[in-house]
PDB file of C-alpha atoms in Angstrom:
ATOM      1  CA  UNK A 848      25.394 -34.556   9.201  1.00  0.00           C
ATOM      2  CA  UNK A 849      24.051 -37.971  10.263  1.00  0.00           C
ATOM      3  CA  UNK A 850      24.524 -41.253   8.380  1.00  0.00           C
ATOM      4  CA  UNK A 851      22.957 -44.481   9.188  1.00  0.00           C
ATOM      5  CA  UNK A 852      24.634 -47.733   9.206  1.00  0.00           C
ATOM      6  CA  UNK A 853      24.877 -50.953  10.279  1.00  0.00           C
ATOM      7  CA  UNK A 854      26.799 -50.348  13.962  1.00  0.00           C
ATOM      8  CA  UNK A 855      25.303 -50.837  17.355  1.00  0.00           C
ATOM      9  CA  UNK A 856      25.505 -47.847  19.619  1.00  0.00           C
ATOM     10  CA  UNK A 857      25.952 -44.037  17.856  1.00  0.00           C
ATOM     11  CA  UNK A 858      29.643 -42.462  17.415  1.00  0.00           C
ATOM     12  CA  UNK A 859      29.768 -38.744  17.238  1.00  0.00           C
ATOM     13  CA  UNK A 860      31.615 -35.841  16.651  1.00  0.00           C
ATOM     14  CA  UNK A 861      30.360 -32.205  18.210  1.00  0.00           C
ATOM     15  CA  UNK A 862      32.353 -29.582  16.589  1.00  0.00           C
ATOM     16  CA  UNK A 863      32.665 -26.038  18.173  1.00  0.00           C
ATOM     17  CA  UNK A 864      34.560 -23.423  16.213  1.00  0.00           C
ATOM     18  CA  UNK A 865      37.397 -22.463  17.298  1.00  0.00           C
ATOM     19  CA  UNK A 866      40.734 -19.925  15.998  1.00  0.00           C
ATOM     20  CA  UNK A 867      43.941 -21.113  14.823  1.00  0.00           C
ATOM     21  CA  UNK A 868      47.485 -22.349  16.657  1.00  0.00           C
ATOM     22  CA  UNK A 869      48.672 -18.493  16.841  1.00  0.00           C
ATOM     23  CA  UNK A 870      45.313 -17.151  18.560  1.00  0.00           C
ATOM     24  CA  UNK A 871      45.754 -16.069  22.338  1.00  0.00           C
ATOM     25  CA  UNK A 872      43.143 -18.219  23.322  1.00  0.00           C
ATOM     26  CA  UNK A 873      44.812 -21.639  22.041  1.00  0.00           C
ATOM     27  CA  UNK A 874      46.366 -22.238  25.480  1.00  0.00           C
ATOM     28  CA  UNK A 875      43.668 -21.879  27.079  1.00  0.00           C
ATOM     29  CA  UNK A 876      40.906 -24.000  24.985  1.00  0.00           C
ATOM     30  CA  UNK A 877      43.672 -26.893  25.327  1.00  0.00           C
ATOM     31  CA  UNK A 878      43.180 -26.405  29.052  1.00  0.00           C
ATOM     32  CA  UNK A 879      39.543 -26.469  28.975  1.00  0.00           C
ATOM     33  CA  UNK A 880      39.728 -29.710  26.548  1.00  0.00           C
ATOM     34  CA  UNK A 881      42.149 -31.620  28.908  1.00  0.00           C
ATOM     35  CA  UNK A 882      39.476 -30.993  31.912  1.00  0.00           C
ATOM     36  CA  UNK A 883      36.586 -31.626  30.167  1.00  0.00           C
ATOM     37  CA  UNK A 884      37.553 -35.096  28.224  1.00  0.00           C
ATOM     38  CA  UNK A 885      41.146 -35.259  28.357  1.00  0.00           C
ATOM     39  CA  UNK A 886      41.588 -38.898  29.844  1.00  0.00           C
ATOM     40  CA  UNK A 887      40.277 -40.727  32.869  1.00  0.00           C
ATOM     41  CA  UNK A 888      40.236 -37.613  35.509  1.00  0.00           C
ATOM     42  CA  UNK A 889      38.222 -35.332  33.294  1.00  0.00           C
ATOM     43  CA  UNK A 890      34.694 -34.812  33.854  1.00  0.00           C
ATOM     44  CA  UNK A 891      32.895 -36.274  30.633  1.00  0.00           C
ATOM     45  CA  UNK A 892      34.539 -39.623  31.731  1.00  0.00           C
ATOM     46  CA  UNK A 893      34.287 -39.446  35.219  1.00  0.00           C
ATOM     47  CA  UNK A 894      30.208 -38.331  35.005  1.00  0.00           C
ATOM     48  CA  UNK A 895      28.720 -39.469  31.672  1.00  0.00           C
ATOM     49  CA  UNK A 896      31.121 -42.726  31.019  1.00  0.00           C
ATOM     50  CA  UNK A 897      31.885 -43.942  34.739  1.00  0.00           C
ATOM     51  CA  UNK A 898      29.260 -42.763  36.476  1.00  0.00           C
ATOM     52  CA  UNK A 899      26.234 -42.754  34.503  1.00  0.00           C
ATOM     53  CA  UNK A 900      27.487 -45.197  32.343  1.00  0.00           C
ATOM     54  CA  UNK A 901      25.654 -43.769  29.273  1.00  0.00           C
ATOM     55  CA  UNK A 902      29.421 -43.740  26.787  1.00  0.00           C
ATOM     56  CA  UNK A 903      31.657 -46.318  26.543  1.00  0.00           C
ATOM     57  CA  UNK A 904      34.178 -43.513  25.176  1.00  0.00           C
ATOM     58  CA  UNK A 905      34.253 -39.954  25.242  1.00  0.00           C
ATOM     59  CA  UNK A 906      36.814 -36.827  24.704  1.00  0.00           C
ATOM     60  CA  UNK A 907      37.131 -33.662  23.946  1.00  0.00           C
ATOM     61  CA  UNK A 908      40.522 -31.964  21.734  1.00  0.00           C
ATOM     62  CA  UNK A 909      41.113 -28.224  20.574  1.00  0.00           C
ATOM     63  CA  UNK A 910      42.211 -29.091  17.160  1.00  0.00           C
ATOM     64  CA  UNK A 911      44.198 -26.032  16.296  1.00  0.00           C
ATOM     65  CA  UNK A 912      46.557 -26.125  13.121  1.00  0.00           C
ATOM     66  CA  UNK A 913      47.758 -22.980  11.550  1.00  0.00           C
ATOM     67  CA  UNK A 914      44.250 -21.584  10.507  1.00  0.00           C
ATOM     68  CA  UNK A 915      40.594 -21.813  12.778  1.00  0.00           C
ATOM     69  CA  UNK A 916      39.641 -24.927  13.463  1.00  0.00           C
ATOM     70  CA  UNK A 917      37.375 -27.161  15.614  1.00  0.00           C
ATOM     71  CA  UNK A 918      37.455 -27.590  19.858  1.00  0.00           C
ATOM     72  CA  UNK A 919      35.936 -31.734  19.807  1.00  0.00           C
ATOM     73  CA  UNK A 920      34.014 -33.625  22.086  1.00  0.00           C
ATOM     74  CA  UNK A 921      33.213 -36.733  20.437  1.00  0.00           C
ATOM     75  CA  UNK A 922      33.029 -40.335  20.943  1.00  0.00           C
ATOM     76  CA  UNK A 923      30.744 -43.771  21.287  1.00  0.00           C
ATOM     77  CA  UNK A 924      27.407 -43.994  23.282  1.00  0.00           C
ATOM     78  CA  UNK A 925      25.128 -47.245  23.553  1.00  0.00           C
ATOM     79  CA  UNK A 926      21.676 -47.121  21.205  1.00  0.00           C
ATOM     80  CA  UNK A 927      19.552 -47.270  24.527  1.00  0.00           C
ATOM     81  CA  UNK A 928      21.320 -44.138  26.042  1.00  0.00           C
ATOM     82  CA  UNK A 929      22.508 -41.892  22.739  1.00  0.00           C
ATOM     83  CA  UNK A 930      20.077 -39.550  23.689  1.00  0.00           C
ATOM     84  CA  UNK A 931      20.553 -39.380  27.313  1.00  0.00           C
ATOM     85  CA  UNK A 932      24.079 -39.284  26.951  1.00  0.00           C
ATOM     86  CA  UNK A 933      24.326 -36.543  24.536  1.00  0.00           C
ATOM     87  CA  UNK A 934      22.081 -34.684  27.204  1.00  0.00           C
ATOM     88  CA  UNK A 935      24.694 -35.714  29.961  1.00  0.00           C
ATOM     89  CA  UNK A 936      27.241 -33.935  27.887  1.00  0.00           C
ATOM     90  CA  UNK A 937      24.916 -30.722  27.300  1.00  0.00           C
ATOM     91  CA  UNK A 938      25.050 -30.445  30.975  1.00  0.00           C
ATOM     92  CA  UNK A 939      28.463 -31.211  31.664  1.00  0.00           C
ATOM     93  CA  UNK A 940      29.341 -28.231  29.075  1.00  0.00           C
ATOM     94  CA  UNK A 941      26.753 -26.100  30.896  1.00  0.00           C
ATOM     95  CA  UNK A 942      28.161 -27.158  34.536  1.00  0.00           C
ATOM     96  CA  UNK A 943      31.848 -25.886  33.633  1.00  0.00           C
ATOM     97  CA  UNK A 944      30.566 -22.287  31.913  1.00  0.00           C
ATOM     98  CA  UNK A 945      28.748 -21.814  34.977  1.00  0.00           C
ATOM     99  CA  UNK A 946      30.700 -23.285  37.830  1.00  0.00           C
ATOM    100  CA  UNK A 947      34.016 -22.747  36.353  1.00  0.00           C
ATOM    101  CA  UNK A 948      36.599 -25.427  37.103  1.00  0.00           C
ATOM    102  CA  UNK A 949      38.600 -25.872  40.231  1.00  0.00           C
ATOM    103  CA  UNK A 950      42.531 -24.926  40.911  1.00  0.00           C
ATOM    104  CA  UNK A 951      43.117 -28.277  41.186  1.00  0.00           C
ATOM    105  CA  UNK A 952      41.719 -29.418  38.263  1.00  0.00           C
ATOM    106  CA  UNK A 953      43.627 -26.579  36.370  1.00  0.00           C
ATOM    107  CA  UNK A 954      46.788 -27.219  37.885  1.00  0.00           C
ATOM    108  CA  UNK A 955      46.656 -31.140  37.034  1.00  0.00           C
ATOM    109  CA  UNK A 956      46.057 -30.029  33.603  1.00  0.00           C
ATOM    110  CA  UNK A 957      48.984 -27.892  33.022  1.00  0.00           C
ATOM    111  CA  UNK A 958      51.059 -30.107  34.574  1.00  0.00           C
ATOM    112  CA  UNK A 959      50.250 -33.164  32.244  1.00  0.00           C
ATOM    113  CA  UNK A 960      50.394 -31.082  29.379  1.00  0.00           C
ATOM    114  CA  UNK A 961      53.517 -29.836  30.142  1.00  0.00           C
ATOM    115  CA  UNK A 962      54.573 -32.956  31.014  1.00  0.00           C
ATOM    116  CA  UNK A 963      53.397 -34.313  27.484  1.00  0.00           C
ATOM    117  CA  UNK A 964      55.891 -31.982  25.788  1.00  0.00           C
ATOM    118  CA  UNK A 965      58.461 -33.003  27.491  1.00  0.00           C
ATOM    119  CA  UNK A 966      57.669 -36.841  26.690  1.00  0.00           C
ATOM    120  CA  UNK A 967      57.308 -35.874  23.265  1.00  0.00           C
ATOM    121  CA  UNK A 968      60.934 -34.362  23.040  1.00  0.00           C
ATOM    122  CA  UNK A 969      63.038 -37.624  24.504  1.00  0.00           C
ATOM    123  CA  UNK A 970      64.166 -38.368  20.935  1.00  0.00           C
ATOM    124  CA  UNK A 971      65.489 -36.104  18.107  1.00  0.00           C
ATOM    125  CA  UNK A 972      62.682 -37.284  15.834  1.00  0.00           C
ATOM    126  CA  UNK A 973      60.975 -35.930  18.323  1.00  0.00           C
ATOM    127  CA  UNK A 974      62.737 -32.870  19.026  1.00  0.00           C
ATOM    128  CA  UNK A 975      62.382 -32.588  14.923  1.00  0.00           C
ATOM    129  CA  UNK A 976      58.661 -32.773  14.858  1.00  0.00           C
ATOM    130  CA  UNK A 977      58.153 -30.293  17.447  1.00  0.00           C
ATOM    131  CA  UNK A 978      60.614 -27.954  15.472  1.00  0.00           C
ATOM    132  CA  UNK A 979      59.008 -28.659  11.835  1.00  0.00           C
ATOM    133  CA  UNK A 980      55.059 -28.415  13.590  1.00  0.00           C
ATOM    134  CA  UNK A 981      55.676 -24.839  15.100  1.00  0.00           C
ATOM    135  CA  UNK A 982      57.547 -23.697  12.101  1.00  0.00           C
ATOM    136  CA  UNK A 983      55.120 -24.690   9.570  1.00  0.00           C
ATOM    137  CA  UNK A 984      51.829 -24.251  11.301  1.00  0.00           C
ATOM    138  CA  UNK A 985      52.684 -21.183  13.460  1.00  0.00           C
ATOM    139  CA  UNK A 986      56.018 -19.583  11.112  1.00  0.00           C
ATOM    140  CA  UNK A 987      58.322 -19.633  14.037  1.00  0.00           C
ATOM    141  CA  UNK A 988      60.003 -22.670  15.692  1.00  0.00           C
ATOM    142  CA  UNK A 989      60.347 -21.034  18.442  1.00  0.00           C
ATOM    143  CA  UNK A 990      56.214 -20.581  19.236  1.00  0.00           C
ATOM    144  CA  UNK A 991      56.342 -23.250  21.305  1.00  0.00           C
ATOM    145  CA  UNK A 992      58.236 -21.400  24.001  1.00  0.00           C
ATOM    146  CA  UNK A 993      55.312 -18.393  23.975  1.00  0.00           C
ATOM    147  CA  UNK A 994      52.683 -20.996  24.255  1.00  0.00           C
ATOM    148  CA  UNK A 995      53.921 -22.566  27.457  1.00  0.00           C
ATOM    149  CA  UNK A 996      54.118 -18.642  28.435  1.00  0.00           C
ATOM    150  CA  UNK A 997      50.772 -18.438  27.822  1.00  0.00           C
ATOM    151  CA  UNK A 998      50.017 -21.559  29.408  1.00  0.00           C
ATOM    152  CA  UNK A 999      50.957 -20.678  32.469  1.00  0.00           C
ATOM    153  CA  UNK A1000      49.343 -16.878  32.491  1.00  0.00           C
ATOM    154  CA  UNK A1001      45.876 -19.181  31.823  1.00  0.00           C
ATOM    155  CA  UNK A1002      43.395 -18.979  34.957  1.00  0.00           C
ATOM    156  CA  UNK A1003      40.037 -20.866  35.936  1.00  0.00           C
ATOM    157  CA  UNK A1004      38.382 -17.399  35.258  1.00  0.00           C
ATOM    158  CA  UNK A1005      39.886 -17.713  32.187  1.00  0.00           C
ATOM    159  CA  UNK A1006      39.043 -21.158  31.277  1.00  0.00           C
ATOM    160  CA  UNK A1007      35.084 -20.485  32.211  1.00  0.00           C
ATOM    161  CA  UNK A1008      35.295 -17.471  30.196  1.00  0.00           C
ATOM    162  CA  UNK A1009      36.489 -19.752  26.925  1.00  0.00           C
ATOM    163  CA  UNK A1010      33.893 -22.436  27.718  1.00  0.00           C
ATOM    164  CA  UNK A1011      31.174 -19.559  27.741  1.00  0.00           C
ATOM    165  CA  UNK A1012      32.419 -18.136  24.460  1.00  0.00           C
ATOM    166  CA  UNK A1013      33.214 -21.142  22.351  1.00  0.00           C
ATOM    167  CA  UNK A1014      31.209 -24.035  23.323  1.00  0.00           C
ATOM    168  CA  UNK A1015      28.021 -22.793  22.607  1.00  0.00           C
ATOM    169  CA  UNK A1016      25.390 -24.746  20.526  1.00  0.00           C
ATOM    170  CA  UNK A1017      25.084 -21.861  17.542  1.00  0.00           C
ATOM    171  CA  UNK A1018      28.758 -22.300  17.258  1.00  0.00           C
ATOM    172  CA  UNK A1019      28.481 -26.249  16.508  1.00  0.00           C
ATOM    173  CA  UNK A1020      28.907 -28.733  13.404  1.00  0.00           C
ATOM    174  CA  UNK A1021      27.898 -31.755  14.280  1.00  0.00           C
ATOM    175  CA  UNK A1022      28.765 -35.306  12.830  1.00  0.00           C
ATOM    176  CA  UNK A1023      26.772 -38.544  13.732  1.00  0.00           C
ATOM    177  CA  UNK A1024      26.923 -42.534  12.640  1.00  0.00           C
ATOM    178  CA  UNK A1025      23.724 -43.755  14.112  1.00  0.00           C
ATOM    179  CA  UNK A1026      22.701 -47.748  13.609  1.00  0.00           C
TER     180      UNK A1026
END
C-alpha cells in the first residue's frame, strides 16, 4: 500500500508475518526485534539513523497478540534518502541472517526485557494488566512465567535462525506515506 500526501520525508511500515503470543518462537522474534531496532543500541539506529544518517527514526516490534501477527520495522526517512535508507535496512536484515548476532548483544537484550517486566509490575494496575493480557490473549495468566522460560532457553543460533525464516521479503506487507 502506498499513499501520497502532503509530508516531507516517507514514514513506513514493513510487515513480516509472524505466529501468535502462544507460538514457541515468540520469545525469540522479541529478541531479534529488541537487537535489530529496539532503542538506541540496536543496529537499525546505530547504522542507518546514526551513522548513515539516512532515518530520523526507526524500529522494529514482534507484534504478537493471541492469533499470527506482524514482526515491524518501520519508521521516518528523509525524501532525499527514502530509497537509500530502505536499502540500508535490506542489508541490515541480511547482515543479522547471515552473521548472526553477538552474545553480547543477546544478553543485553534479555536483560532489558526482563528488566521491562519487572518495571511494568511496580504497581497493581500493573500487576493487573499483566494478569488480564496473558489471560485473555494466551488463556492462562500464568504464560508469562513459560515465556521468560523460553526466554532464557533462546540462543544467537536461534535468533539467526528466526531472522532467516521470518524476515524474508515474500513474507512482507508493506505500508508507505510518501510526500
Amino acid at each position: 500500500l502506498v499513499h501520497a500526501m502532503p509530508i516531507e520525508g516517507s514514514y513506513f511500515d514493513l510487515g513480516f508475518h509472524i505466529p501468535g503470543l502462544k507460538h514457541s518462537d515468540v520469545a525469540g522474534l522479541d529478541i531479534l526485534s529488541h537487537i535489530l531496532g529496539g532503542g538506541e543500541s540496536s543496529r537499525l539506529e546505530q547504522v542507518v539513523q546514526e551513522k548513515k544518517g539516512l532515518a530520523t527514526s526507526v524500529y522494529a516490534a514482534a507484534f504478537t497478540p493471541k492469533d499470527p501477527c506482524l514482526f515491524f520495522i518501520g519508521g521516518h526517512l528523509p525524501e532525499a534518502s527514502t530509497e537509500k535508507g530502505l536499502e540500508a535496512i535490506g542489508v541490515e536484515i541480511r547482515r543479522l541472517q547471515e552473521e548472526g548476532v553477538t552474545l553480547q548483544e543477546l544478553e543485553r537484550t534479555k536483560a532489558s526485557i526482563k528488566s521491562s517486566a519487572i518495571y511494568e509490575k511496580e504497581t497493581v494496575e500493573g500487576v493487573a494488566k499483566k494478569l488480564s493480557f496473558f489471560e485473555g490473549h494466551a488463556g492462562d495468566y500464568r504464560f508469562e512465567e513459560r515465556y521468560y522460560e523460553q526466554l532464557e532457553q533462546v540462543s544467537a543460533e536461534k535468533v539467526q535462525a528466526l531472522a532467516r525464516q521470518y524476515l524474508q521479503f515474500d513474507n512482507l506487507s508493506a505500508a508507505f506515506c510518501i510526500p
